[in-house]
Amino acid sequence: MKLNKENFPHEIKIVEVGPRDGLQNEKKVLELEDKKEFINLLSKTGLKTIEVTSFVSPKAIPQMADSASLYSSLNINDIDLPCLVPNLRGFENAMSCGVKEIALFSATSDEFTKKNINCTVDESFDRMSEVAKEAKLKNIKMRGYVSTAFGCPYAGLMDKESLLKVVQRFLDLGVYEVSIGDTIGVAAPSQVHEYLEYLSQHIDMSKIAMHFHDTRGLALTNILVSMEFGIKVFDSSVGGLGGCPYAKGASGNVATEDVLYLMDGLGIKTNVDLDKVVAASKYILDKLGKKSPSKFFNAYINSGY
Amino acid sequence: MKLNKENFPHEIKIVEVGPRDGLQNEKKVLELEDKKEFINLLSKTGLKTIEVTSFVSPKAIPQMADSASLYSSLNINDIDLPCLVPNLRGFENAMSCGVKEIALFSATSDEFTKKNINCTVDESFDRMSEVAKEAKLKNIKMRGYVSTAFGCPYAGLMDKESLLKVVQRFLDLGVYEVSIGDTIGVAAPSQVHEYLEYLSQHIDMSKIAMHFHDTRGLALTNILVSMEFGIKVFDSSVGGLGGCPYAKGASGNVATEDVLYLMDGLGIKTNVDLDKVVAASKYILDKLGKKSPSKFFNAYINSGY
C-alpha cells in the first residue's frame, strides 16, 4: 500500500444518482413536488450531473411512475440531467419529455439480467443497440452502467474478463462513459485493484466511472484504490439513499457526503458544497422518514462539520 | 495512490477494545454477568488481546464501576487482557485483582487532558511515570494510548511534532506499544499519511498501533494508508460499540467486523473468526438494545456473509 499524493487526481466529478438509483430502492413513493424540490436543492450544490429519474414500467418500479411529469416540471438548464431508459419505448417516452442524456444498463451476469430485465446480457445489448441507434440520430448523450461487475447475488463472484467484455460492448455502443457498478457491495480494494489494472491494459480509463455500494462498508476504500487508475468520476447518492435489495436493511449507494468528505480530506477538488449537499439529504430523508446510513451525515447533523 | 500488494503485511493483529472503550461510551450500564459472557465470547474468536475494563473512578465512569469484580471473575488464561489505569491508585486496584497488563493514556492536547483527566499532558506523564516505575518492578506489560493525535474537540487540528513528542515519551516510559488515537474521528488518509511518514523518520514503527474512530466514515481508508508504514496492529470495537462523546449519535470506534472484512478482502491474515465476532456483537448489542453502526454487521445479519 502506497499513497502517492502526486498520483491523485486534482479534481474528481461526482455523478449524483440519489433521485433515481436512491429513490427507486426506497419503499416509500414520494410526491412529485418533493422530488422536484429535492432535485432543485441538488442542482444548487455544484453537482454537474444528476440522474433524475428512469423511464421504466410503473408496474415494475412505482417509485419512478411520475418520470415524465417530473422531468417536464424541472427548470434546470446549467447541468446534465440524465435519465435511465431500459428499452426503445422508455427512450421514446424520455424523448417526448425533452430528455437530453440517457443512461443504459446491463450487467456481467446473465442470471442477474434475467431476473432484473428478463433477458440475457447479449439480449440486453440487442435492445440497447436499437436505443443507441436512435440516440445517435438525435445527438443524445449516452452513459452506460455495468451491474454486478465484481459479484452477482445469484451467480457469485464475477470474473474480470466478463467485465472487460461488457465495458467494451458499451464503448462500442457509443457511450461517453461506462459506470462500473458493485451492485451488491461485495468488492474489496484488492479485487478492485486487480480488475481495474486488467481493464487499464485494454481500454481508455478516462471513459470509466465507478459506482460503489457501501453495503459492507468498503466503498471509500475502493474509491481510494480506483483513483490510482486515473478514474475521476464516481457515482454516489446523497445521504446514502437507497438500500440494498439483496441485503434488506443494509446500505446501498455510497453517500455523496462520504465521498465529498474523503476528497476534502485528500485535498481533491469536487466543486460541490458539502453543507448544501447535507441540507438536500436532510430534506429528502425527512420526507422519507428515514435515517441516513452515512456516518459523516450523522456526525455533521449532531455536531457540525 | 498506489496499492502494492507486496507492501501489505501478511498478517495484522487486532486489539479488541469493545469491553472497555466501547462499553464506557454506552449510556446503558450492563450487568457484570453480561459483560463476563461478552468477554468469554470474544475470547473464543481468535482475538489475542482484549482490553476488558478500566480501573477508574466509578463516579467518573459508572460503566466501569465493577472492574475489580469483573476482572476477578474471568477465567481466561490464553490471551492478553489489558486494563486501563489512570493513576497509581487505579494501578494498585488492578494489581490486587491480578491484572497482568495495563494500558496508560495521555493525549497531544492539554485542553483535552485538562477536561478529561484534570491535568496537563506533562502532569499526566508525571502520574504515569509513577505507575510505570511500579509496573516495571512487577514485570507488568504496559501499552500507551495517545488521544487527539490528529484533532482535539477543544483545540482543533493537532500537529505532527506534538504527536511525535508524546509517542516518544510513552516509549521512554517503557511501553511495548503506543496506540495512536483519532479520538474524534476527523483524520483523513492524507493527514494520516503525512503524520505517519513523519513518525517513521524518527521512531520504530513496529511499536505503533493505530486506533481509529469511524465518526465520519474514514476509519478503513485510514487503516489502508497506515499499513504502508509497516503498522500491523489496529484497535477496534466489536459491532462498533461506543459512540462519540464529542458528536452525540455519531459512531465511535471502528467496528472489528469492518476491519476483519477489509483484511479478508485484502487477503491479510487476522486469525480471528468473523462469524464468531458477529455473534459476540449481536449478543452485546441485544443487551444494550442498540443497533450497530457497522455496515458489514447489518449486511451480515440481514443476508449472511
Coordinates of C-alpha atoms in Angstrom, one line a residue:
Chain A
M1 CA 0.0 0.0 0.0
K2 CA 1.5 3.3 -1.0
L3 CA -0.2 6.6 -1.1
N4 CA 1.5 8.9 -3.6
K5 CA -0.3 12.2 -3.5
E6 CA 1.2 13.2 -6.9
N7 CA -0.8 10.2 -8.4
F8 CA -4.1 11.6 -7.1
P9 CA -6.3 13.5 -9.5
H10 CA -6.5 17.2 -8.6
E11 CA -10.2 17.1 -9.2
I12 CA -13.0 14.5 -9.4
K13 CA -16.5 14.6 -10.6
I14 CA -19.5 13.2 -8.8
V15 CA -22.5 11.8 -10.6
E16 CA -25.4 12.1 -8.2
V17 CA -27.8 9.2 -8.5
G18 CA -29.9 9.8 -5.4
P19 CA -33.1 10.8 -7.2
R20 CA -33.0 7.7 -9.4
D21 CA -30.9 4.8 -8.0
G22 CA -31.5 6.1 -4.5
L23 CA -35.2 6.7 -4.5
Q24 CA -36.1 3.7 -6.6
N25 CA -34.7 1.5 -3.8
E26 CA -36.7 3.3 -1.1
K27 CA -40.1 1.7 -0.1
K28 CA -41.9 4.9 0.2
V29 CA -43.1 6.6 -3.0
L30 CA -42.7 10.3 -2.8
E31 CA -44.8 13.1 -4.2
L32 CA -43.7 14.7 -7.4
E33 CA -43.3 18.1 -5.7
D34 CA -41.0 16.6 -3.0
K35 CA -38.8 15.0 -5.7
K36 CA -38.8 18.3 -7.7
E37 CA -37.7 20.3 -4.6
F38 CA -35.0 17.7 -3.8
I39 CA -33.6 17.9 -7.3
N40 CA -33.7 21.7 -7.2
L41 CA -31.7 21.6 -4.0
L42 CA -29.2 19.3 -5.5
S43 CA -28.9 21.5 -8.6
K44 CA -27.6 24.3 -6.4
T45 CA -24.9 22.3 -4.7
G46 CA -22.3 22.5 -7.5
L47 CA -23.1 19.0 -8.8
K48 CA -22.8 18.9 -12.6
T49 CA -24.6 15.7 -13.3
I50 CA -27.8 14.5 -11.5
E51 CA -29.5 11.3 -12.7
V52 CA -33.1 12.4 -12.0
T53 CA -35.3 9.5 -13.0
S54 CA -35.9 6.4 -15.1
F55 CA -38.4 5.8 -17.9
V56 CA -39.3 2.3 -16.8
S57 CA -42.5 0.3 -16.3
P58 CA -44.5 1.9 -13.5
K59 CA -45.7 -1.6 -12.6
A60 CA -42.1 -2.7 -12.2
I61 CA -40.9 0.4 -10.4
P62 CA -43.7 2.5 -9.0
Q63 CA -41.2 4.9 -7.4
M64 CA -40.4 6.2 -10.9
A65 CA -44.0 6.2 -12.3
D66 CA -44.0 10.0 -12.5
S67 CA -40.8 10.3 -14.5
A68 CA -42.5 12.1 -17.5
S69 CA -44.3 14.7 -15.4
L70 CA -41.3 15.1 -13.0
Y71 CA -38.7 15.6 -15.8
S72 CA -41.1 18.0 -17.7
S73 CA -41.6 20.0 -14.5
L74 CA -37.9 20.7 -14.0
N75 CA -36.4 24.0 -15.0
I76 CA -32.7 23.3 -14.7
N77 CA -30.6 24.2 -17.7
D78 CA -27.0 24.5 -16.5
I79 CA -26.3 20.9 -15.5
D80 CA -26.8 17.4 -17.0
L81 CA -29.9 15.5 -16.0
P82 CA -29.5 12.0 -17.4
C83 CA -32.5 9.6 -17.3
L84 CA -32.3 5.8 -17.2
V85 CA -34.0 4.0 -20.1
P86 CA -34.4 0.2 -20.4
N87 CA -35.6 0.0 -24.0
L88 CA -36.8 1.8 -27.1
R89 CA -40.2 2.5 -25.5
G90 CA -38.6 4.1 -22.5
F91 CA -36.3 6.1 -24.8
E92 CA -39.3 7.4 -26.8
N93 CA -41.0 8.5 -23.6
A94 CA -37.9 10.2 -22.5
M95 CA -37.6 12.0 -25.8
S96 CA -41.1 13.2 -25.7
C97 CA -40.2 15.0 -22.4
G98 CA -37.1 16.6 -23.9
V99 CA -34.5 14.4 -22.1
K100 CA -31.0 15.3 -23.5
E101 CA -28.9 12.5 -21.9
I102 CA -29.8 8.9 -21.2
A103 CA -28.3 6.1 -19.2
L104 CA -28.3 2.5 -20.5
F105 CA -27.7 -0.5 -18.3
S106 CA -26.6 -4.1 -18.4
A107 CA -24.6 -6.5 -16.3
T108 CA -21.8 -9.1 -16.4
S109 CA -24.2 -11.8 -15.1
D110 CA -26.9 -13.4 -17.2
E111 CA -28.5 -14.7 -14.0
F112 CA -28.8 -11.0 -12.9
T113 CA -30.2 -9.6 -16.2
K114 CA -32.7 -12.5 -16.5
K115 CA -34.1 -11.7 -13.0
N116 CA -33.8 -8.0 -13.4
I117 CA -34.8 -7.3 -17.0
N118 CA -35.9 -10.7 -18.2
C119 CA -33.2 -11.2 -20.8
T120 CA -29.6 -12.3 -21.2
V121 CA -26.7 -9.9 -21.3
D122 CA -26.5 -10.5 -25.1
E123 CA -30.2 -9.7 -25.5
S124 CA -29.8 -6.6 -23.4
F125 CA -27.2 -5.3 -25.8
D126 CA -29.6 -6.1 -28.7
R127 CA -32.2 -3.9 -27.0
M128 CA -29.7 -1.2 -26.2
S129 CA -28.3 -1.0 -29.7
E130 CA -31.8 -0.2 -31.0
V131 CA -31.9 2.7 -28.5
A132 CA -28.3 3.7 -29.2
K133 CA -29.0 3.9 -33.0
E134 CA -31.9 6.3 -32.3
A135 CA -30.0 8.3 -29.7
K136 CA -27.2 8.9 -32.2
L137 CA -29.6 10.2 -34.8
K138 CA -30.9 12.7 -32.2
N139 CA -27.4 13.6 -30.8
I140 CA -28.5 12.3 -27.3
K141 CA -25.5 11.7 -25.0
M142 CA -25.4 8.1 -23.6
R143 CA -23.9 6.7 -20.4
G144 CA -23.6 3.0 -19.7
Y145 CA -24.0 1.1 -16.4
V146 CA -22.4 -2.3 -15.8
S147 CA -24.1 -4.0 -12.9
T148 CA -22.7 -7.0 -10.9
A149 CA -19.1 -6.1 -12.1
F150 CA -17.5 -7.7 -9.1
G151 CA -20.2 -10.1 -7.8
C152 CA -23.7 -11.2 -8.5
P153 CA -26.4 -12.0 -5.9
Y154 CA -27.3 -15.1 -7.9
A155 CA -24.1 -16.2 -9.7
G156 CA -21.5 -15.1 -7.0
L157 CA -18.0 -13.9 -7.9
M158 CA -17.8 -12.4 -11.5
D159 CA -14.5 -12.5 -13.5
K160 CA -12.6 -9.5 -14.9
E161 CA -12.7 -10.9 -18.4
S162 CA -16.5 -10.7 -18.4
L163 CA -16.3 -7.1 -17.1
L164 CA -13.9 -6.1 -19.8
K165 CA -16.1 -7.6 -22.5
V166 CA -19.2 -5.8 -21.3
V167 CA -17.4 -2.5 -20.8
Q168 CA -16.0 -2.8 -24.4
R169 CA -19.5 -3.5 -25.7
F170 CA -20.8 -0.3 -24.1
L171 CA -18.0 1.7 -25.6
D172 CA -18.8 0.2 -29.0
L173 CA -22.4 1.3 -28.5
G174 CA -21.0 4.9 -28.3
V175 CA -21.5 5.8 -24.7
Y176 CA -19.2 8.6 -23.5
E177 CA -18.7 6.9 -20.1
V178 CA -19.1 3.5 -18.6
S179 CA -20.0 3.3 -14.9
I180 CA -18.8 0.1 -13.3
G181 CA -21.1 -1.0 -10.5
D182 CA -20.5 -3.1 -7.4
T183 CA -24.2 -3.7 -7.3
I184 CA -24.3 -5.8 -4.1
G185 CA -21.3 -4.1 -2.4
V186 CA -19.0 -7.1 -2.1
A187 CA -15.9 -5.7 -3.7
A188 CA -12.8 -5.2 -1.6
P189 CA -9.8 -3.0 -2.5
S190 CA -7.7 -5.8 -3.8
Q191 CA -10.4 -7.1 -6.2
V192 CA -11.0 -3.5 -7.4
H193 CA -7.3 -3.1 -7.9
E194 CA -7.0 -6.4 -9.8
Y195 CA -9.9 -5.7 -12.1
L196 CA -9.1 -2.1 -12.9
E197 CA -5.5 -3.0 -13.5
Y198 CA -6.7 -5.5 -16.0
L199 CA -9.1 -3.1 -17.7
S200 CA -6.4 -0.4 -17.9
Q201 CA -4.3 -2.7 -20.1
H202 CA -7.1 -2.8 -22.6
I203 CA -9.2 0.4 -22.6
D204 CA -9.0 4.1 -22.1
M205 CA -9.7 4.6 -18.3
S206 CA -10.7 8.2 -18.8
K207 CA -14.0 6.8 -20.0
I208 CA -14.6 4.8 -16.8
A209 CA -16.6 5.8 -13.7
M210 CA -17.0 3.8 -10.6
H211 CA -20.3 3.1 -8.9
F212 CA -19.7 1.6 -5.5
H213 CA -22.3 0.5 -3.0
D214 CA -21.4 0.7 0.7
T215 CA -23.3 -2.4 1.7
R216 CA -20.3 -3.8 3.7
G217 CA -18.5 -0.5 4.4
L218 CA -15.7 -0.7 1.8
A219 CA -16.9 1.8 -0.7
L220 CA -14.5 4.6 0.3
T221 CA -11.5 2.2 0.4
N222 CA -12.5 1.1 -3.1
I223 CA -12.7 4.7 -4.3
L224 CA -9.2 5.3 -2.9
V225 CA -7.9 2.4 -4.9
S226 CA -9.7 3.4 -8.1
M227 CA -8.1 6.8 -8.2
E228 CA -4.8 5.1 -8.9
F229 CA -6.0 4.1 -12.3
G230 CA -6.9 7.6 -13.4
I231 CA -10.5 7.3 -12.5
K232 CA -12.0 10.7 -11.8
V233 CA -15.8 10.1 -11.9
F234 CA -17.7 8.5 -9.0
D235 CA -21.4 7.8 -8.7
S236 CA -22.9 8.4 -5.3
S237 CA -26.3 9.1 -3.6
V238 CA -26.9 11.9 -1.2
G239 CA -27.5 10.7 2.4
G240 CA -26.7 7.1 1.1
L241 CA -30.3 7.0 -0.2
G242 CA -31.4 3.6 -1.5
G243 CA -31.0 0.4 0.4
C244 CA -29.7 -2.9 -1.0
P245 CA -32.5 -5.1 -2.4
Y246 CA -30.2 -8.1 -1.9
A247 CA -29.5 -7.4 1.7
K248 CA -32.6 -6.0 3.3
G249 CA -31.8 -3.3 5.8
A250 CA -28.3 -2.9 4.6
S251 CA -26.8 0.2 2.9
G252 CA -26.8 0.8 -0.8
N253 CA -25.1 3.5 -2.8
V254 CA -22.1 5.2 -1.1
A255 CA -23.3 8.5 0.4
T256 CA -22.3 11.6 -1.6
E257 CA -21.3 13.3 1.7
D258 CA -18.9 10.5 2.5
V259 CA -17.2 10.8 -0.9
L260 CA -17.0 14.6 -0.6
Y261 CA -15.6 14.4 3.0
L262 CA -13.0 11.9 1.8
M263 CA -12.0 14.1 -1.2
D264 CA -11.9 17.1 1.1
G265 CA -9.5 15.3 3.4
L266 CA -7.4 14.4 0.4
G267 CA -7.3 17.9 -0.9
I268 CA -9.0 16.8 -4.1
K269 CA -11.4 19.3 -5.7
T270 CA -15.0 18.4 -6.2
N271 CA -16.6 21.8 -6.7
V272 CA -19.5 20.6 -4.6
D273 CA -20.7 22.4 -1.5
L274 CA -20.8 19.8 1.3
D275 CA -23.1 21.8 3.5
K276 CA -25.7 22.2 0.7
V277 CA -25.5 18.5 0.0
V278 CA -26.2 17.7 3.6
A279 CA -29.2 20.1 3.5
A280 CA -30.5 18.3 0.5
S281 CA -30.0 15.0 2.2
K282 CA -31.8 16.2 5.3
Y283 CA -34.7 17.4 3.2
I284 CA -35.3 14.1 1.4
L285 CA -34.5 11.9 4.4
D286 CA -37.2 13.8 6.4
K287 CA -39.6 13.2 3.5
L288 CA -38.8 9.5 3.6
G289 CA -38.9 9.4 7.3
K290 CA -35.6 7.5 7.5
K291 CA -32.2 7.9 9.0
S292 CA -29.1 8.2 6.9
P293 CA -26.5 5.3 6.8
S294 CA -23.9 8.0 6.2
K295 CA -21.6 8.3 9.2
F296 CA -20.5 11.7 8.1
F297 CA -24.1 12.9 7.7
N298 CA -24.9 11.8 11.3
A299 CA -21.7 13.3 12.7
Y300 CA -22.5 16.6 10.8
I301 CA -26.1 16.7 11.9
N302 CA -25.1 16.0 15.5
S303 CA -22.0 18.2 15.9
G304 CA -21.5 20.2 12.7
Y305 CA -18.8 19.7 10.1
Chain B
M1 CA -2.4 6.4 -4.9
K2 CA -0.8 3.1 -5.4
L3 CA -1.7 -0.2 -4.0
N4 CA 1.3 -2.5 -3.9
K5 CA 0.1 -5.8 -2.6
E6 CA 3.7 -6.8 -1.8
N7 CA 3.9 -3.9 0.6
F8 CA 1.0 -5.2 2.6
P9 CA 1.6 -7.0 5.9
H10 CA 0.8 -10.7 5.5
E11 CA -0.9 -10.6 8.9
I12 CA -2.3 -8.0 11.3
K13 CA -3.3 -8.1 14.9
I14 CA -6.5 -6.6 16.3
V15 CA -6.7 -5.3 19.8
E16 CA -10.3 -5.6 20.8
V17 CA -11.4 -2.6 22.9
G18 CA -15.1 -3.1 22.9
P19 CA -15.5 -4.2 26.6
R20 CA -13.6 -1.1 27.7
D21 CA -13.5 1.8 25.2
G22 CA -16.8 0.6 23.7
L23 CA -18.9 0.0 26.8
Q24 CA -17.6 3.0 28.7
N25 CA -19.1 5.2 25.9
E26 CA -22.5 3.5 26.0
K27 CA -25.2 5.1 28.2
K28 CA -26.6 1.8 29.5
V29 CA -24.6 0.2 32.3
L30 CA -24.6 -3.6 31.9
E31 CA -24.7 -6.4 34.5
L32 CA -21.4 -8.0 35.4
E33 CA -22.7 -11.4 34.1
D34 CA -23.5 -9.9 30.7
K35 CA -20.0 -8.3 30.4
K36 CA -18.4 -11.6 31.5
E37 CA -20.3 -13.6 28.9
F38 CA -19.4 -11.0 26.3
I39 CA -15.7 -11.2 27.1
N40 CA -15.9 -15.0 27.1
L41 CA -17.5 -15.0 23.6
L42 CA -14.8 -12.6 22.4
S43 CA -12.1 -14.8 24.0
K44 CA -13.2 -17.7 21.6
T45 CA -13.0 -15.7 18.4
G46 CA -9.2 -15.9 17.9
L47 CA -8.6 -12.4 19.3
K48 CA -5.3 -12.4 21.2
T49 CA -5.7 -9.1 23.1
I50 CA -8.9 -7.9 24.6
E51 CA -9.0 -4.7 26.8
V52 CA -11.5 -5.8 29.3
T53 CA -12.1 -2.9 31.7
S54 CA -10.5 0.2 33.3
F55 CA -9.7 0.8 37.0
V56 CA -11.1 4.4 37.1
S57 CA -13.3 6.4 39.4
P58 CA -16.8 4.8 39.5
K59 CA -18.2 8.3 39.9
A60 CA -16.4 9.4 36.7
I61 CA -17.2 6.3 34.7
P62 CA -20.1 4.2 36.2
Q63 CA -19.9 1.8 33.3
M64 CA -16.6 0.5 34.7
A65 CA -17.5 0.5 38.4
D66 CA -17.4 -3.3 38.5
S67 CA -13.9 -3.6 37.1
A68 CA -12.4 -5.4 40.1
S69 CA -15.2 -8.0 40.4
L70 CA -15.4 -8.4 36.6
Y71 CA -11.7 -9.0 36.1
S72 CA -11.5 -11.3 39.1
S73 CA -14.4 -13.3 37.7
L74 CA -12.7 -14.0 34.4
N75 CA -11.2 -17.4 33.8
I76 CA -9.2 -16.7 30.6
N77 CA -5.5 -17.6 30.5
D78 CA -4.5 -18.0 26.9
I79 CA -4.9 -14.3 25.8
D80 CA -3.9 -10.9 27.0
L81 CA -6.5 -8.9 29.0
P82 CA -5.1 -5.4 29.5
C83 CA -6.9 -3.0 31.7
L84 CA -6.8 0.8 31.6
V85 CA -5.4 2.6 34.6
P86 CA -5.3 6.3 35.0
N87 CA -3.0 6.6 38.1
L88 CA -1.2 4.8 40.9
R89 CA -4.4 4.1 42.8
G90 CA -6.0 2.5 39.7
F91 CA -2.8 0.5 39.2
E92 CA -2.9 -0.8 42.8
N93 CA -6.5 -1.8 42.4
A94 CA -5.7 -3.6 39.2
M95 CA -2.7 -5.4 40.8
S96 CA -4.9 -6.6 43.7
C97 CA -7.1 -8.3 41.0
G98 CA -4.1 -10.0 39.4
V99 CA -4.1 -7.8 36.2
K100 CA -1.0 -8.7 34.1
E101 CA -1.1 -5.9 31.5
I102 CA -2.1 -2.3 31.8
A103 CA -2.9 0.5 29.4
L104 CA -1.8 4.0 30.1
F105 CA -3.2 7.1 28.4
S106 CA -2.5 10.7 27.6
A107 CA -3.0 13.0 24.6
T108 CA -1.3 15.6 22.5
S109 CA -3.7 18.3 23.7
D110 CA -3.5 20.0 27.1
E111 CA -7.1 21.2 26.6
F112 CA -8.2 17.6 26.2
T113 CA -6.3 16.2 29.2
K114 CA -7.4 19.1 31.4
K115 CA -11.1 18.4 30.6
N116 CA -10.6 14.6 30.6
I117 CA -8.3 13.9 33.5
N118 CA -7.9 17.3 35.0
C119 CA -4.2 17.8 34.3
T120 CA -1.9 18.9 31.6
V121 CA -0.1 16.4 29.3
D122 CA 3.1 17.0 31.2
E123 CA 1.3 16.3 34.5
S124 CA -0.2 13.1 33.0
F125 CA 3.3 11.8 32.3
D126 CA 4.3 12.6 35.8
R127 CA 1.4 10.4 37.0
M128 CA 2.2 7.7 34.5
S129 CA 5.9 7.5 35.4
E130 CA 4.9 6.7 39.0
V131 CA 2.8 3.9 37.6
A132 CA 5.4 2.8 35.1
K133 CA 8.0 2.5 37.9
E134 CA 5.8 0.2 39.9
A135 CA 4.8 -1.8 36.8
K136 CA 8.4 -2.4 35.9
L137 CA 9.2 -3.7 39.4
K138 CA 6.3 -6.2 39.0
N139 CA 7.1 -7.0 35.3
I140 CA 3.7 -5.8 34.2
K141 CA 3.4 -5.1 30.4
M142 CA 2.4 -1.6 29.5
R143 CA 0.6 -0.2 26.5
G144 CA 0.2 3.5 25.8
Y145 CA -2.7 5.5 24.2
V146 CA -2.2 8.8 22.6
S147 CA -5.6 10.6 22.3
T148 CA -6.4 13.5 20.0
A149 CA -3.4 12.6 17.8
F150 CA -4.9 14.3 14.7
G151 CA -7.5 16.6 16.2
C152 CA -8.9 17.8 19.5
P153 CA -12.6 18.6 20.2
Y154 CA -11.4 21.7 22.1
A155 CA -8.1 22.8 20.4
G156 CA -8.8 21.7 16.8
L157 CA -6.1 20.4 14.5
M158 CA -3.1 18.9 16.3
D159 CA 0.4 19.0 14.8
K160 CA 2.7 16.0 14.0
E161 CA 5.5 17.3 16.1
S162 CA 3.3 17.1 19.2
L163 CA 2.4 13.6 18.3
L164 CA 6.0 12.5 17.9
K165 CA 6.9 14.1 21.2
V166 CA 4.1 12.2 23.1
V167 CA 4.8 8.9 21.3
Q168 CA 8.5 9.3 22.3
R169 CA 7.6 10.0 25.9
F170 CA 5.5 6.8 26.0
L171 CA 8.3 4.8 24.6
D172 CA 10.6 6.3 27.2
L173 CA 8.2 5.2 29.8
G174 CA 8.8 1.6 28.7
V175 CA 5.5 0.7 26.9
Y176 CA 5.8 -2.2 24.4
E177 CA 3.3 -0.4 22.0
V178 CA 1.9 3.0 21.5
S179 CA -1.7 3.2 20.2
I180 CA -2.3 6.4 18.2
G181 CA -5.9 7.5 18.5
D182 CA -8.0 9.6 16.3
T183 CA -10.3 10.3 19.3
I184 CA -12.9 12.4 17.4
G185 CA -12.6 10.6 14.1
V186 CA -11.6 13.6 12.0
A187 CA -8.4 12.2 10.3
A188 CA -8.4 11.7 6.6
P189 CA -5.9 9.5 4.7
S190 CA -3.7 12.3 3.6
Q191 CA -3.2 13.6 7.2
V192 CA -2.6 10.0 8.4
H193 CA -0.1 9.6 5.7
E194 CA 1.7 12.8 6.5
Y195 CA 1.9 12.2 10.3
L196 CA 2.9 8.5 10.0
E197 CA 5.6 9.4 7.4
Y198 CA 6.9 12.0 9.8
L199 CA 6.9 9.5 12.7
S200 CA 8.6 6.8 10.6
Q201 CA 11.6 9.1 10.2
H202 CA 12.1 9.2 13.9
I203 CA 10.8 6.0 15.6
D204 CA 10.5 2.3 15.2
M205 CA 7.1 1.9 13.6
S206 CA 6.8 -1.8 14.8
K207 CA 5.9 -0.3 18.2
I208 CA 3.0 1.7 16.8
A209 CA -0.7 0.7 16.7
M210 CA -3.5 2.7 15.2
H211 CA -6.8 3.4 17.0
F212 CA -9.2 4.9 14.5
H213 CA -12.8 6.1 15.2
D214 CA -15.2 5.9 12.3
T215 CA -17.1 9.0 13.3
R216 CA -17.1 10.4 9.8
G217 CA -16.6 7.1 7.9
L218 CA -12.9 7.3 7.1
A219 CA -11.5 4.7 9.5
L220 CA -11.0 2.0 7.0
T221 CA -9.4 4.3 4.5
N222 CA -7.0 5.4 7.3
I223 CA -6.2 1.8 8.1
L224 CA -5.4 1.2 4.5
V225 CA -2.9 4.1 4.5
S226 CA -1.4 3.1 7.8
M227 CA -0.4 -0.3 6.6
E228 CA 2.0 1.3 4.2
F229 CA 4.2 2.4 7.2
G230 CA 4.5 -1.1 8.5
I231 CA 1.7 -0.8 11.0
K232 CA 0.3 -4.2 11.8
V233 CA -1.8 -3.6 14.9
F234 CA -5.2 -1.9 14.9
D235 CA -7.6 -1.3 17.8
S236 CA -11.3 -1.9 17.1
S237 CA -14.5 -2.5 18.9
V238 CA -17.0 -5.3 18.0
G239 CA -20.2 -4.0 16.4
G240 CA -18.7 -0.5 16.5
L241 CA -19.6 -0.3 20.2
G242 CA -19.2 3.1 21.9
G243 CA -20.5 6.3 20.4
C244 CA -18.6 9.6 20.1
P245 CA -19.0 11.8 23.2
Y246 CA -18.0 14.8 21.0
A247 CA -20.6 14.1 18.4
K248 CA -23.7 12.7 20.0
G249 CA -25.4 10.0 18.0
A250 CA -22.3 9.5 15.8
S251 CA -20.1 6.4 15.5
G252 CA -17.1 5.8 17.7
N253 CA -14.5 3.1 17.4
V254 CA -14.2 1.4 14.0
A255 CA -16.1 -1.9 14.1
T256 CA -14.0 -5.0 14.5
E257 CA -16.2 -6.7 11.8
D258 CA -15.4 -3.9 9.3
V259 CA -11.6 -4.3 9.9
L260 CA -11.8 -8.1 9.6
Y261 CA -13.9 -7.9 6.4
L262 CA -11.4 -5.4 4.9
M263 CA -8.5 -7.6 5.8
D264 CA -10.3 -10.6 4.4
G265 CA -10.8 -8.8 1.2
L266 CA -7.1 -7.9 1.1
G267 CA -6.0 -11.4 1.8
I268 CA -4.4 -10.3 5.0
K269 CA -4.5 -12.9 7.9
T270 CA -6.1 -11.9 11.2
N271 CA -6.6 -15.3 12.7
V272 CA -10.0 -14.1 14.0
D273 CA -13.3 -15.8 13.2
L274 CA -15.6 -13.2 11.7
D275 CA -18.7 -15.2 12.3
K276 CA -17.9 -15.6 16.0
V277 CA -17.2 -11.9 16.2
V278 CA -20.6 -11.1 14.7
A279 CA -22.2 -13.5 17.2
A280 CA -20.4 -11.7 20.1
S281 CA -21.5 -8.3 18.7
K282 CA -25.1 -9.5 18.4
Y283 CA -25.0 -10.7 22.0
I284 CA -23.8 -7.4 23.4
L285 CA -25.9 -5.2 21.1
D286 CA -29.0 -7.0 22.2
K287 CA -28.1 -6.5 25.8
L288 CA -27.6 -2.8 25.1
G289 CA -30.7 -2.7 23.0
K290 CA -29.0 -0.8 20.2
K291 CA -28.2 -1.1 16.5
S292 CA -24.7 -1.5 15.2
P293 CA -23.2 1.3 13.1
S294 CA -21.2 -1.4 11.3
K295 CA -22.4 -1.7 7.7
F296 CA -20.9 -5.1 7.5
F297 CA -22.7 -6.2 10.6
N298 CA -26.0 -5.1 9.3
A299 CA -25.4 -6.7 5.9
Y300 CA -24.3 -9.9 7.5
I301 CA -27.3 -10.1 9.9
N302 CA -29.7 -9.4 7.0
S303 CA -28.2 -11.5 4.3
G304 CA -25.4 -13.6 5.6
Y305 CA -21.6 -13.2 5.0

